[in-house]
PDB file of C-alpha atoms and ligand atoms in Angstrom:
ATOM      1  CA  MET A   1      -5.080 -60.903 -81.449  1.00 89.00           C
ATOM      2  CA  TYR A   2      -8.302 -62.855 -81.664  1.00 97.00           C
ATOM      3  CA  SER A   3     -11.239 -61.881 -83.890  1.00 98.00           C
ATOM      4  CA  PRO A   4     -14.477 -60.618 -82.338  1.00 98.00           C
ATOM      5  CA  LYS A   5     -16.097 -63.949 -83.249  1.00 98.00           C
ATOM      6  CA  VAL A   6     -13.429 -65.957 -81.400  1.00 98.00           C
ATOM      7  CA  LEU A   7     -13.810 -63.699 -78.368  1.00 98.00           C
ATOM      8  CA  GLU A   8     -17.586 -64.059 -78.472  1.00 98.00           C
ATOM      9  CA  HIS A   9     -17.317 -67.871 -78.427  1.00 98.00           C
ATOM     10  CA  LEU A  10     -14.783 -67.717 -75.605  1.00 98.00           C
ATOM     11  CA  ASP A  11     -17.108 -65.530 -73.578  1.00 98.00           C
ATOM     12  CA  ASN A  12     -20.068 -67.763 -74.297  1.00 98.00           C
ATOM     13  CA  PRO A  13     -19.035 -71.191 -75.578  1.00 98.00           C
ATOM     14  CA  ARG A  14     -21.952 -73.118 -77.069  1.00 98.00           C
ATOM     15  CA  ASN A  15     -22.881 -76.732 -76.368  1.00 98.00           C
ATOM     16  CA  VAL A  16     -20.277 -77.496 -73.716  1.00 98.00           C
ATOM     17  CA  GLY A  17     -20.470 -80.817 -71.903  1.00 98.00           C
ATOM     18  CA  THR A  18     -20.978 -84.501 -72.397  1.00 98.00           C
ATOM     19  CA  MET A  19     -24.039 -86.019 -74.036  1.00 98.00           C
ATOM     20  CA  GLU A  20     -25.271 -89.181 -72.353  1.00 97.00           C
ATOM     21  CA  ASP A  21     -27.494 -90.208 -75.260  1.00 97.00           C
ATOM     22  CA  ALA A  22     -25.039 -89.366 -78.019  1.00 98.00           C
ATOM     23  CA  THR A  23     -25.319 -91.423 -81.188  1.00 97.00           C
ATOM     24  CA  SER A  24     -21.585 -91.161 -81.740  1.00 97.00           C
ATOM     25  CA  ARG A  25     -18.482 -89.724 -80.150  1.00 98.00           C
ATOM     26  CA  GLY A  26     -15.185 -88.626 -81.553  1.00 98.00           C
ATOM     27  CA  GLU A  27     -11.910 -87.669 -79.993  1.00 98.00           C
ATOM     28  CA  ALA A  28      -8.957 -85.807 -81.414  1.00 98.00           C
ATOM     29  CA  THR A  29      -5.679 -84.771 -79.935  1.00 98.00           C
ATOM     30  CA  ASN A  30      -2.715 -82.828 -81.125  1.00 95.00           C
ATOM     31  CA  PRO A  31       0.447 -84.517 -79.865  1.00 92.00           C
ATOM     32  CA  VAL A  32       2.485 -81.358 -80.334  1.00 92.00           C
ATOM     33  CA  CYS A  33       0.465 -78.943 -78.197  1.00 95.00           C
ATOM     34  CA  GLY A  34      -1.341 -81.629 -76.176  1.00 96.00           C
ATOM     35  CA  ASP A  35      -4.827 -80.244 -76.781  1.00 97.00           C
ATOM     36  CA  LEU A  36      -7.633 -82.779 -76.505  1.00 98.00           C
ATOM     37  CA  LEU A  37     -11.177 -82.511 -77.822  1.00 98.00           C
ATOM     38  CA  HIS A  38     -14.186 -84.795 -77.374  1.00 98.00           C
ATOM     39  CA  LEU A  39     -17.165 -84.275 -79.670  1.00 98.00           C
ATOM     40  CA  TYR A  40     -20.580 -85.834 -79.126  1.00 98.00           C
ATOM     41  CA  LEU A  41     -23.224 -86.111 -81.838  1.00 98.00           C
ATOM     42  CA  LYS A  42     -26.860 -87.020 -81.885  1.00 98.00           C
ATOM     43  CA  ILE A  43     -27.956 -88.157 -85.324  1.00 98.00           C
ATOM     44  CA  ALA A  44     -31.467 -88.862 -86.516  1.00 97.00           C
ATOM     45  CA  ASP A  45     -32.680 -89.538 -90.056  1.00 96.00           C
ATOM     46  CA  GLY A  46     -29.199 -88.895 -91.423  1.00 96.00           C
ATOM     47  CA  LYS A  47     -28.935 -85.437 -89.871  1.00 98.00           C
ATOM     48  CA  ILE A  48     -27.007 -84.086 -86.912  1.00 98.00           C
ATOM     49  CA  THR A  49     -29.687 -82.905 -84.526  1.00 98.00           C
ATOM     50  CA  ALA A  50     -27.460 -82.025 -81.568  1.00 98.00           C
ATOM     51  CA  SER A  51     -23.813 -81.890 -80.621  1.00 98.00           C
ATOM     52  CA  SER A  52     -21.656 -80.972 -77.685  1.00 98.00           C
ATOM     53  CA  PHE A  53     -17.998 -80.946 -76.774  1.00 98.00           C
ATOM     54  CA  GLN A  54     -15.524 -81.167 -73.953  1.00 98.00           C
ATOM     55  CA  ALA A  55     -12.079 -79.708 -74.388  1.00 98.00           C
ATOM     56  CA  GLN A  56      -8.836 -79.698 -72.532  1.00 98.00           C
ATOM     57  CA  ALA A  57      -7.467 -77.202 -74.917  1.00 97.00           C
ATOM     58  CA  CYS A  58      -6.362 -73.688 -75.691  1.00 96.00           C
ATOM     59  CA  PRO A  59      -8.892 -70.831 -76.034  1.00 97.00           C
ATOM     60  CA  PRO A  60      -9.064 -70.806 -79.862  1.00 97.00           C
ATOM     61  CA  CYS A  61      -9.596 -74.552 -79.808  1.00 98.00           C
ATOM     62  CA  ILE A  62     -12.596 -74.047 -77.531  1.00 98.00           C
ATOM     63  CA  ALA A  63     -13.899 -71.354 -79.882  1.00 98.00           C
ATOM     64  CA  ALA A  64     -13.406 -73.679 -82.871  1.00 98.00           C
ATOM     65  CA  ALA A  65     -15.286 -76.515 -81.177  1.00 98.00           C
ATOM     66  CA  SER A  66     -18.032 -74.149 -80.061  1.00 98.00           C
ATOM     67  CA  ILE A  67     -18.655 -72.721 -83.525  1.00 98.00           C
ATOM     68  CA  LEU A  68     -18.390 -76.169 -85.100  1.00 98.00           C
ATOM     69  CA  THR A  69     -21.327 -77.347 -82.983  1.00 98.00           C
ATOM     70  CA  GLU A  70     -23.347 -74.490 -84.466  1.00 98.00           C
ATOM     71  CA  MET A  71     -22.144 -75.170 -88.010  1.00 98.00           C
ATOM     72  CA  ILE A  72     -23.145 -78.830 -87.951  1.00 98.00           C
ATOM     73  CA  HIS A  73     -26.558 -78.378 -86.398  1.00 98.00           C
ATOM     74  CA  GLY A  74     -29.144 -79.731 -88.834  1.00 98.00           C
ATOM     75  CA  VAL A  75     -26.679 -80.754 -91.539  1.00 98.00           C
ATOM     76  CA  THR A  76     -26.605 -84.201 -93.125  1.00 98.00           C
ATOM     77  CA  ILE A  77     -23.774 -86.629 -92.483  1.00 98.00           C
ATOM     78  CA  ASP A  78     -22.601 -86.149 -96.091  1.00 97.00           C
ATOM     79  CA  GLU A  79     -22.549 -82.357 -95.639  1.00 98.00           C
ATOM     80  CA  ALA A  80     -20.646 -82.699 -92.368  1.00 98.00           C
ATOM     81  CA  LEU A  81     -18.052 -84.920 -94.029  1.00 98.00           C
ATOM     82  CA  LEU A  82     -17.353 -82.131 -96.525  1.00 98.00           C
ATOM     83  CA  LEU A  83     -16.475 -79.591 -93.840  1.00 98.00           C
ATOM     84  CA  LYS A  84     -12.840 -78.578 -93.666  1.00 98.00           C
ATOM     85  CA  ALA A  85     -10.679 -76.762 -91.136  1.00 98.00           C
ATOM     86  CA  ILE A  86     -10.682 -73.649 -93.321  1.00 98.00           C
ATOM     87  CA  ASP A  87     -14.497 -73.520 -93.006  1.00 98.00           C
ATOM     88  CA  VAL A  88     -14.155 -73.395 -89.212  1.00 98.00           C
ATOM     89  CA  THR A  89     -11.414 -70.760 -89.396  1.00 98.00           C
ATOM     90  CA  GLN A  90     -13.517 -68.629 -91.749  1.00 98.00           C
ATOM     91  CA  ALA A  91     -16.575 -69.000 -89.494  1.00 98.00           C
ATOM     92  CA  LEU A  92     -14.400 -67.639 -86.688  1.00 98.00           C
ATOM     93  CA  GLU A  93     -13.462 -64.766 -89.052  1.00 98.00           C
ATOM     94  CA  SER A  94      -9.793 -65.579 -88.527  1.00 97.00           C
ATOM     95  CA  LEU A  95      -7.296 -67.303 -86.280  1.00 98.00           C
ATOM     96  CA  PRO A  96      -3.698 -66.368 -85.612  1.00 97.00           C
ATOM     97  CA  ARG A  97      -1.488 -68.330 -87.995  1.00 96.00           C
ATOM     98  CA  ASN A  98       0.045 -70.368 -85.173  1.00 96.00           C
ATOM     99  CA  LYS A  99      -3.476 -71.326 -84.009  1.00 96.00           C
ATOM    100  CA  GLU A 100      -4.960 -72.416 -87.315  1.00 96.00           C
ATOM    101  CA  HIS A 101      -4.386 -76.036 -86.335  1.00 96.00           C
ATOM    102  CA  CYS A 102      -7.069 -75.594 -83.649  1.00 97.00           C
ATOM    103  CA  SER A 103      -9.652 -75.735 -86.467  1.00 98.00           C
ATOM    104  CA  VAL A 104      -7.986 -78.915 -87.689  1.00 98.00           C
ATOM    105  CA  LEU A 105      -8.472 -80.452 -84.250  1.00 98.00           C
ATOM    106  CA  ALA A 106     -12.195 -79.607 -84.324  1.00 98.00           C
ATOM    107  CA  ILE A 107     -12.614 -81.155 -87.773  1.00 98.00           C
ATOM    108  CA  ASP A 108     -10.584 -84.217 -86.762  1.00 98.00           C
ATOM    109  CA  ALA A 109     -12.942 -84.765 -83.809  1.00 98.00           C
ATOM    110  CA  LEU A 110     -15.937 -84.421 -86.137  1.00 98.00           C
ATOM    111  CA  LYS A 111     -14.508 -86.934 -88.615  1.00 98.00           C
ATOM    112  CA  ALA A 112     -13.725 -89.328 -85.761  1.00 98.00           C
ATOM    113  CA  ALA A 113     -17.303 -89.051 -84.491  1.00 98.00           C
ATOM    114  CA  LEU A 114     -18.759 -89.660 -87.954  1.00 98.00           C
ATOM    115  CA  LYS A 115     -16.416 -92.601 -88.455  1.00 96.00           C
ATOM    116  CA  SER A 116     -17.700 -94.202 -85.267  1.00 86.00           C
ATOM    117  CA  LEU A 117     -21.266 -94.426 -86.625  1.00 87.00           C
TER     118      LEU A 117
HETATM  119 FE1  FES B   1      -3.027 -76.854 -80.403  1.00 78.38          FE
HETATM  120 FE2  FES B   1      -5.146 -75.392 -79.863  1.00 78.38          FE
HETATM  121  S1  FES B   1      -3.023 -74.887 -79.504  1.00 78.38           S
HETATM  122  S2  FES B   1      -5.130 -77.320 -80.816  1.00 78.38           S
END
């Protein structure tokens, strides 16, 4: 069963969609489950000022991407690079054990976007 926080983000996912004026973009996929996540970042003065995502993915993956866009708002690039999948899982309160890799996908997309700077 999903946590109340996961359900809240599924009901009302934040920052969904492309970002035409993104500073950087990252993509991550999980070859096992086939989920695909695109993350868009706008960066100014070394800080993430906006982000959005598009997902062809399972519900907890959408929740992970949604909460990640909240977690990275206003943080520096160095702070964002320190984020780990467990931080996303904890922000979601919990994920079923067989869905913990959805947080990994979100972090992989973030790292890919930061790498593309
Ligand atoms: Fe694989 Fe969500 S089920 S990333």
